[in-house]
PDB file of C-alpha atoms in Angstrom:
ATOM      1  CA  MET A   1      -0.041  -0.023   0.106  1.00 79.00           C
ATOM      2  CA  LYS A   2       2.920   2.342   0.785  1.00 80.00           C
ATOM      3  CA  LEU A   3       4.464   1.645  -2.645  1.00 82.00           C
ATOM      4  CA  LEU A   4       1.180   2.528  -4.311  1.00 84.00           C
ATOM      5  CA  GLY A   5       1.020   5.864  -2.458  1.00 81.00           C
ATOM      6  CA  ILE A   6       4.661   6.647  -3.336  1.00 83.00           C
ATOM      7  CA  LEU A   7       3.912   5.808  -7.036  1.00 85.00           C
ATOM      8  CA  LEU A   8       0.847   8.218  -6.875  1.00 86.00           C
ATOM      9  CA  VAL A   9       3.131  10.967  -5.433  1.00 84.00           C
ATOM     10  CA  VAL A  10       5.631  10.392  -8.267  1.00 83.00           C
ATOM     11  CA  ALA A  11       2.858  10.480 -10.751  1.00 89.00           C
ATOM     12  CA  SER A  12       1.414  13.658  -9.405  1.00 88.00           C
ATOM     13  CA  GLY A  13       4.787  15.363  -9.563  1.00 86.00           C
ATOM     14  CA  LEU A  14       5.064  14.351 -13.230  1.00 85.00           C
ATOM     15  CA  GLY A  15       1.569  15.534 -13.841  1.00 90.00           C
ATOM     16  CA  ALA A  16       2.308  18.880 -12.327  1.00 88.00           C
ATOM     17  CA  GLY A  17       5.509  19.150 -14.492  1.00 86.00           C
ATOM     18  CA  LEU A  18       3.447  18.159 -17.661  1.00 88.00           C
ATOM     19  CA  TRP A  19       0.680  20.720 -16.782  1.00 92.00           C
ATOM     20  CA  SER A  20       3.355  23.386 -16.541  1.00 86.00           C
ATOM     21  CA  ALA A  21       4.720  22.468 -19.887  1.00 86.00           C
ATOM     22  CA  VAL A  22       1.351  22.489 -21.493  1.00 89.00           C
ATOM     23  CA  ARG A  23       0.647  26.062 -20.250  1.00 88.00           C
ATOM     24  CA  LEU A  24       3.928  27.178 -21.913  1.00 86.00           C
ATOM     25  CA  ARG A  25       2.818  25.557 -25.230  1.00 91.00           C
ATOM     26  CA  ARG A  26      -0.631  27.014 -24.927  1.00 93.00           C
ATOM     27  CA  ARG A  27       0.732  30.502 -24.710  1.00 93.00           C
ATOM     28  CA  ALA A  28       2.821  30.150 -27.841  1.00 94.00           C
ATOM     29  CA  ASP A  29      -0.117  28.626 -29.665  1.00 95.00           C
ATOM     30  CA  LEU A  30      -2.458  31.502 -28.680  1.00 95.00           C
ATOM     31  CA  LEU A  31       0.014  33.990 -29.711  1.00 95.00           C
ATOM     32  CA  LEU A  32       0.362  32.482 -33.069  1.00 96.00           C
ATOM     33  CA  GLU A  33      -3.458  32.352 -33.464  1.00 96.00           C
ATOM     34  CA  LEU A  34      -3.453  36.045 -32.551  1.00 96.00           C
ATOM     35  CA  LYS A  35      -0.874  36.682 -35.400  1.00 96.00           C
ATOM     36  CA  VAL A  36      -3.110  34.874 -37.873  1.00 96.00           C
ATOM     37  CA  LEU A  37      -6.258  36.763 -36.577  1.00 95.00           C
ATOM     38  CA  LEU A  38      -4.503  40.152 -36.972  1.00 95.00           C
ATOM     39  CA  GLN A  39      -3.643  39.131 -40.579  1.00 95.00           C
ATOM     40  CA  SER A  40      -7.195  38.037 -41.221  1.00 93.00           C
ATOM     41  CA  LEU A  41      -8.630  41.271 -39.750  1.00 92.00           C
ATOM     42  CA  GLN A  42      -6.217  43.316 -41.820  1.00 92.00           C
ATOM     43  CA  THR A  43      -7.451  41.553 -44.940  1.00 91.00           C
ATOM     44  CA  GLY A  44     -11.094  41.907 -43.977  1.00 90.00           C
ATOM     45  CA  ILE A  45     -10.763  45.656 -43.313  1.00 89.00           C
ATOM     46  CA  ARG A  46      -8.797  46.188 -46.533  1.00 88.00           C
ATOM     47  CA  TYR A  47     -11.224  44.336 -48.874  1.00 88.00           C
ATOM     48  CA  SER A  48     -14.609  44.755 -47.227  1.00 85.00           C
ATOM     49  CA  SER A  49     -16.686  47.508 -45.582  1.00 76.00           C
ATOM     50  CA  GLN A  50     -17.882  45.295 -42.688  1.00 82.00           C
ATOM     51  CA  SER A  51     -18.308  46.619 -39.174  1.00 85.00           C
ATOM     52  CA  LEU A  52     -16.125  45.365 -36.437  1.00 87.00           C
ATOM     53  CA  SER A  53     -18.920  42.987 -35.100  1.00 89.00           C
ATOM     54  CA  GLU A  54     -19.274  41.460 -38.587  1.00 91.00           C
ATOM     55  CA  LEU A  55     -15.527  40.995 -38.834  1.00 91.00           C
ATOM     56  CA  ILE A  56     -15.452  39.168 -35.510  1.00 92.00           C
ATOM     57  CA  LEU A  57     -18.536  37.100 -36.416  1.00 92.00           C
ATOM     58  CA  ASP A  58     -16.723  36.058 -39.750  1.00 92.00           C
ATOM     59  CA  ARG A  59     -13.766  34.793 -37.776  1.00 93.00           C
ATOM     60  CA  LEU A  60     -15.337  32.464 -35.133  1.00 93.00           C
ATOM     61  CA  GLU A  61     -12.633  29.901 -35.749  1.00 95.00           C
ATOM     62  CA  PHE A  62     -10.426  31.987 -33.506  1.00 95.00           C
ATOM     63  CA  ARG A  63     -10.768  31.538 -29.757  1.00 94.00           C
ATOM     64  CA  LEU A  64     -10.812  35.270 -29.119  1.00 93.00           C
ATOM     65  CA  CYS A  65     -13.569  35.884 -31.574  1.00 94.00           C
ATOM     66  CA  LYS A  66     -15.630  32.995 -30.307  1.00 95.00           C
ATOM     67  CA  GLY A  67     -15.258  34.293 -26.736  1.00 93.00           C
ATOM     68  CA  ALA A  68     -16.148  37.788 -27.800  1.00 94.00           C
ATOM     69  CA  GLU A  69     -19.334  36.520 -29.646  1.00 93.00           C
ATOM     70  CA  ARG A  70     -20.413  34.642 -26.487  1.00 94.00           C
ATOM     71  CA  SER A  71     -20.180  37.680 -24.284  1.00 90.00           C
ATOM     72  CA  GLU A  72     -23.236  39.608 -23.401  1.00 91.00           C
ATOM     73  CA  LEU A  73     -21.410  42.849 -24.271  1.00 90.00           C
ATOM     74  CA  PHE A  74     -21.003  41.878 -27.913  1.00 92.00           C
ATOM     75  CA  LEU A  75     -24.145  43.321 -29.287  1.00 90.00           C
ATOM     76  CA  TRP A  76     -23.515  46.763 -27.669  1.00 92.00           C
ATOM     77  CA  ASP A  77     -19.735  46.992 -27.668  1.00 92.00           C
ATOM     78  CA  PRO A  78     -17.836  44.363 -29.640  1.00 92.00           C
ATOM     79  CA  VAL A  79     -14.418  45.978 -28.652  1.00 92.00           C
ATOM     80  CA  LYS A  80     -15.241  45.502 -24.924  1.00 94.00           C
ATOM     81  CA  ALA A  81     -16.334  41.950 -25.637  1.00 94.00           C
ATOM     82  CA  LEU A  82     -13.105  41.194 -27.561  1.00 94.00           C
ATOM     83  CA  GLU A  83     -11.194  42.679 -24.660  1.00 94.00           C
ATOM     84  CA  GLN A  84     -13.073  40.555 -22.155  1.00 94.00           C
ATOM     85  CA  ALA A  85     -12.302  37.482 -24.136  1.00 94.00           C
ATOM     86  CA  GLY A  86      -8.661  38.395 -24.193  1.00 93.00           C
ATOM     87  CA  ARG A  87      -8.658  38.817 -20.475  1.00 93.00           C
ATOM     88  CA  ASP A  88     -10.132  35.336 -20.062  1.00 92.00           C
ATOM     89  CA  LEU A  89      -7.568  33.686 -22.448  1.00 93.00           C
ATOM     90  CA  LEU A  90      -4.324  35.631 -22.077  1.00 93.00           C
ATOM     91  CA  GLU A  91      -2.526  34.557 -18.751  1.00 90.00           C
ATOM     92  CA  ASP A  92       0.773  36.482 -19.249  1.00 91.00           C
ATOM     93  CA  PRO A  93       0.459  40.070 -18.000  1.00 93.00           C
ATOM     94  CA  GLY A  94       2.645  41.389 -20.906  1.00 93.00           C
ATOM     95  CA  ASP A  95       0.328  39.648 -23.450  1.00 94.00           C
ATOM     96  CA  TRP A  96      -2.643  41.056 -21.745  1.00 94.00           C
ATOM     97  CA  ALA A  97      -1.123  44.601 -21.831  1.00 94.00           C
ATOM     98  CA  TRP A  98      -0.286  44.177 -25.504  1.00 95.00           C
ATOM     99  CA  PHE A  99      -3.929  43.023 -26.306  1.00 94.00           C
ATOM    100  CA  GLN A 100      -5.477  45.697 -24.310  1.00 94.00           C
ATOM    101  CA  GLY A 101      -3.537  48.376 -26.187  1.00 93.00           C
ATOM    102  CA  PHE A 102      -4.510  46.598 -29.447  1.00 94.00           C
ATOM    103  CA  THR A 103      -8.303  46.542 -28.546  1.00 93.00           C
ATOM    104  CA  GLN A 104      -8.202  50.307 -27.465  1.00 92.00           C
ATOM    105  CA  GLY A 105      -7.222  51.354 -30.934  1.00 89.00           C
ATOM    106  CA  LEU A 106      -9.799  49.217 -32.780  1.00 88.00           C
ATOM    107  CA  GLY A 107     -12.562  51.025 -34.562  1.00 81.00           C
ATOM    108  CA  VAL A 108     -11.443  54.579 -33.646  1.00 82.00           C
ATOM    109  CA  SER A 109     -10.102  55.722 -37.023  1.00 83.00           C
ATOM    110  CA  ASP A 110     -10.676  55.363 -40.720  1.00 87.00           C
ATOM    111  CA  THR A 111      -9.716  52.387 -42.861  1.00 86.00           C
ATOM    112  CA  GLN A 112      -6.107  53.342 -43.263  1.00 91.00           C
ATOM    113  CA  GLY A 113      -5.689  54.205 -39.698  1.00 91.00           C
ATOM    114  CA  GLN A 114      -7.021  50.748 -38.713  1.00 91.00           C
ATOM    115  CA  LEU A 115      -4.554  49.119 -41.183  1.00 92.00           C
ATOM    116  CA  ASP A 116      -1.753  51.043 -39.704  1.00 94.00           C
ATOM    117  CA  HIS A 117      -2.844  50.196 -36.231  1.00 94.00           C
ATOM    118  CA  ILE A 118      -2.993  46.506 -36.886  1.00 94.00           C
ATOM    119  CA  ALA A 119       0.461  46.639 -38.655  1.00 95.00           C
ATOM    120  CA  LEU A 120       1.914  48.296 -35.596  1.00 95.00           C
ATOM    121  CA  TYR A 121       0.556  45.683 -33.298  1.00 95.00           C
ATOM    122  CA  GLN A 122       1.671  42.860 -35.604  1.00 96.00           C
ATOM    123  CA  SER A 123       5.237  44.246 -35.275  1.00 96.00           C
ATOM    124  CA  LEU A 124       4.839  44.396 -31.552  1.00 95.00           C
ATOM    125  CA  LEU A 125       3.517  40.745 -31.460  1.00 96.00           C
ATOM    126  CA  GLU A 126       6.442  39.248 -33.270  1.00 96.00           C
ATOM    127  CA  PRO A 127       9.023  39.510 -30.447  1.00 96.00           C
ATOM    128  CA  ARG A 128       6.430  38.182 -27.923  1.00 95.00           C
ATOM    129  CA  LEU A 129       5.663  35.281 -30.157  1.00 95.00           C
ATOM    130  CA  ALA A 130       9.391  34.410 -30.611  1.00 96.00           C
ATOM    131  CA  GLN A 131       9.924  34.680 -26.912  1.00 94.00           C
ATOM    132  CA  ALA A 132       6.962  32.385 -26.172  1.00 94.00           C
ATOM    133  CA  ARG A 133       8.130  29.718 -28.673  1.00 94.00           C
ATOM    134  CA  GLU A 134      11.698  29.933 -27.230  1.00 93.00           C
ATOM    135  CA  GLU A 135      10.382  29.571 -23.690  1.00 90.00           C
ATOM    136  CA  ALA A 136       8.200  26.611 -24.692  1.00 89.00           C
ATOM    137  CA  ARG A 137      11.133  25.037 -26.490  1.00 90.00           C
ATOM    138  CA  GLN A 138      13.621  25.462 -23.698  1.00 90.00           C
ATOM    139  CA  LYS A 139      11.539  25.184 -20.593  1.00 88.00           C
ATOM    140  CA  THR A 140       9.249  22.322 -21.519  1.00 87.00           C
ATOM    141  CA  ARG A 141      11.764  19.550 -20.738  1.00 88.00           C
ATOM    142  CA  VAL A 142      13.062  21.376 -17.656  1.00 88.00           C
ATOM    143  CA  ARG A 143       9.519  21.676 -16.066  1.00 87.00           C
ATOM    144  CA  VAL A 144       8.672  18.026 -16.743  1.00 87.00           C
ATOM    145  CA  ALA A 145      11.961  16.905 -15.347  1.00 87.00           C
ATOM    146  CA  LEU A 146      11.476  19.246 -12.290  1.00 87.00           C
ATOM    147  CA  GLY A 147       8.032  17.812 -11.712  1.00 88.00           C
ATOM    148  CA  LEU A 148       9.282  14.306 -11.881  1.00 85.00           C
ATOM    149  CA  PHE A 149      12.251  15.065  -9.671  1.00 88.00           C
ATOM    150  CA  ALA A 150       9.968  16.645  -7.107  1.00 87.00           C
ATOM    151  CA  GLY A 151       7.645  13.614  -7.171  1.00 85.00           C
ATOM    152  CA  VAL A 152      10.581  11.178  -6.834  1.00 88.00           C
ATOM    153  CA  SER A 153      12.133  13.236  -4.057  1.00 88.00           C
ATOM    154  CA  LEU A 154       8.916  13.412  -2.105  1.00 84.00           C
ATOM    155  CA  GLY A 155       8.398   9.610  -2.718  1.00 81.00           C
ATOM    156  CA  LEU A 156      11.873   8.914  -1.285  1.00 83.00           C
ATOM    157  CA  LEU A 157      11.236  10.989   1.755  1.00 85.00           C
ATOM    158  CA  LEU A 158       8.084   9.135   2.366  1.00 79.00           C
ATOM    159  CA  TRP A 159       9.675   5.759   1.920  1.00 78.00           C
TER     160      TRP A 159
END
């Protein structure tokens, strides 16, 4: 029975390490999705005369747009709904600050101003995406190993 308990402790340490690694990967994936969303919004603004809410509704394959559409604020203020969806999805404070700045400039200028705004935030997103990818690449193995090490150490202490 004691051995089973120790194995469960080791497994829980490994699980914690894996969960931490998944969160790193999720951040990189979400930032990549944001990059594609910005490109899609830029194309939509350039070639159509849709409102912001229509642009969001046409892009429900993106988690942020889906979250914004589900918000009760969407019908009255699609920008606030998009901001709220970002607050729910973006865990990193720097990513959230970047996204908040992006949403504050949405829909406040003419077509060319919107295109320039999106281009600016695309360029600001690139280093964040590169950093997230690098962190995921480097820290994934370390976090899994640390989780396993913590589980094994605690298991040995309990032995």
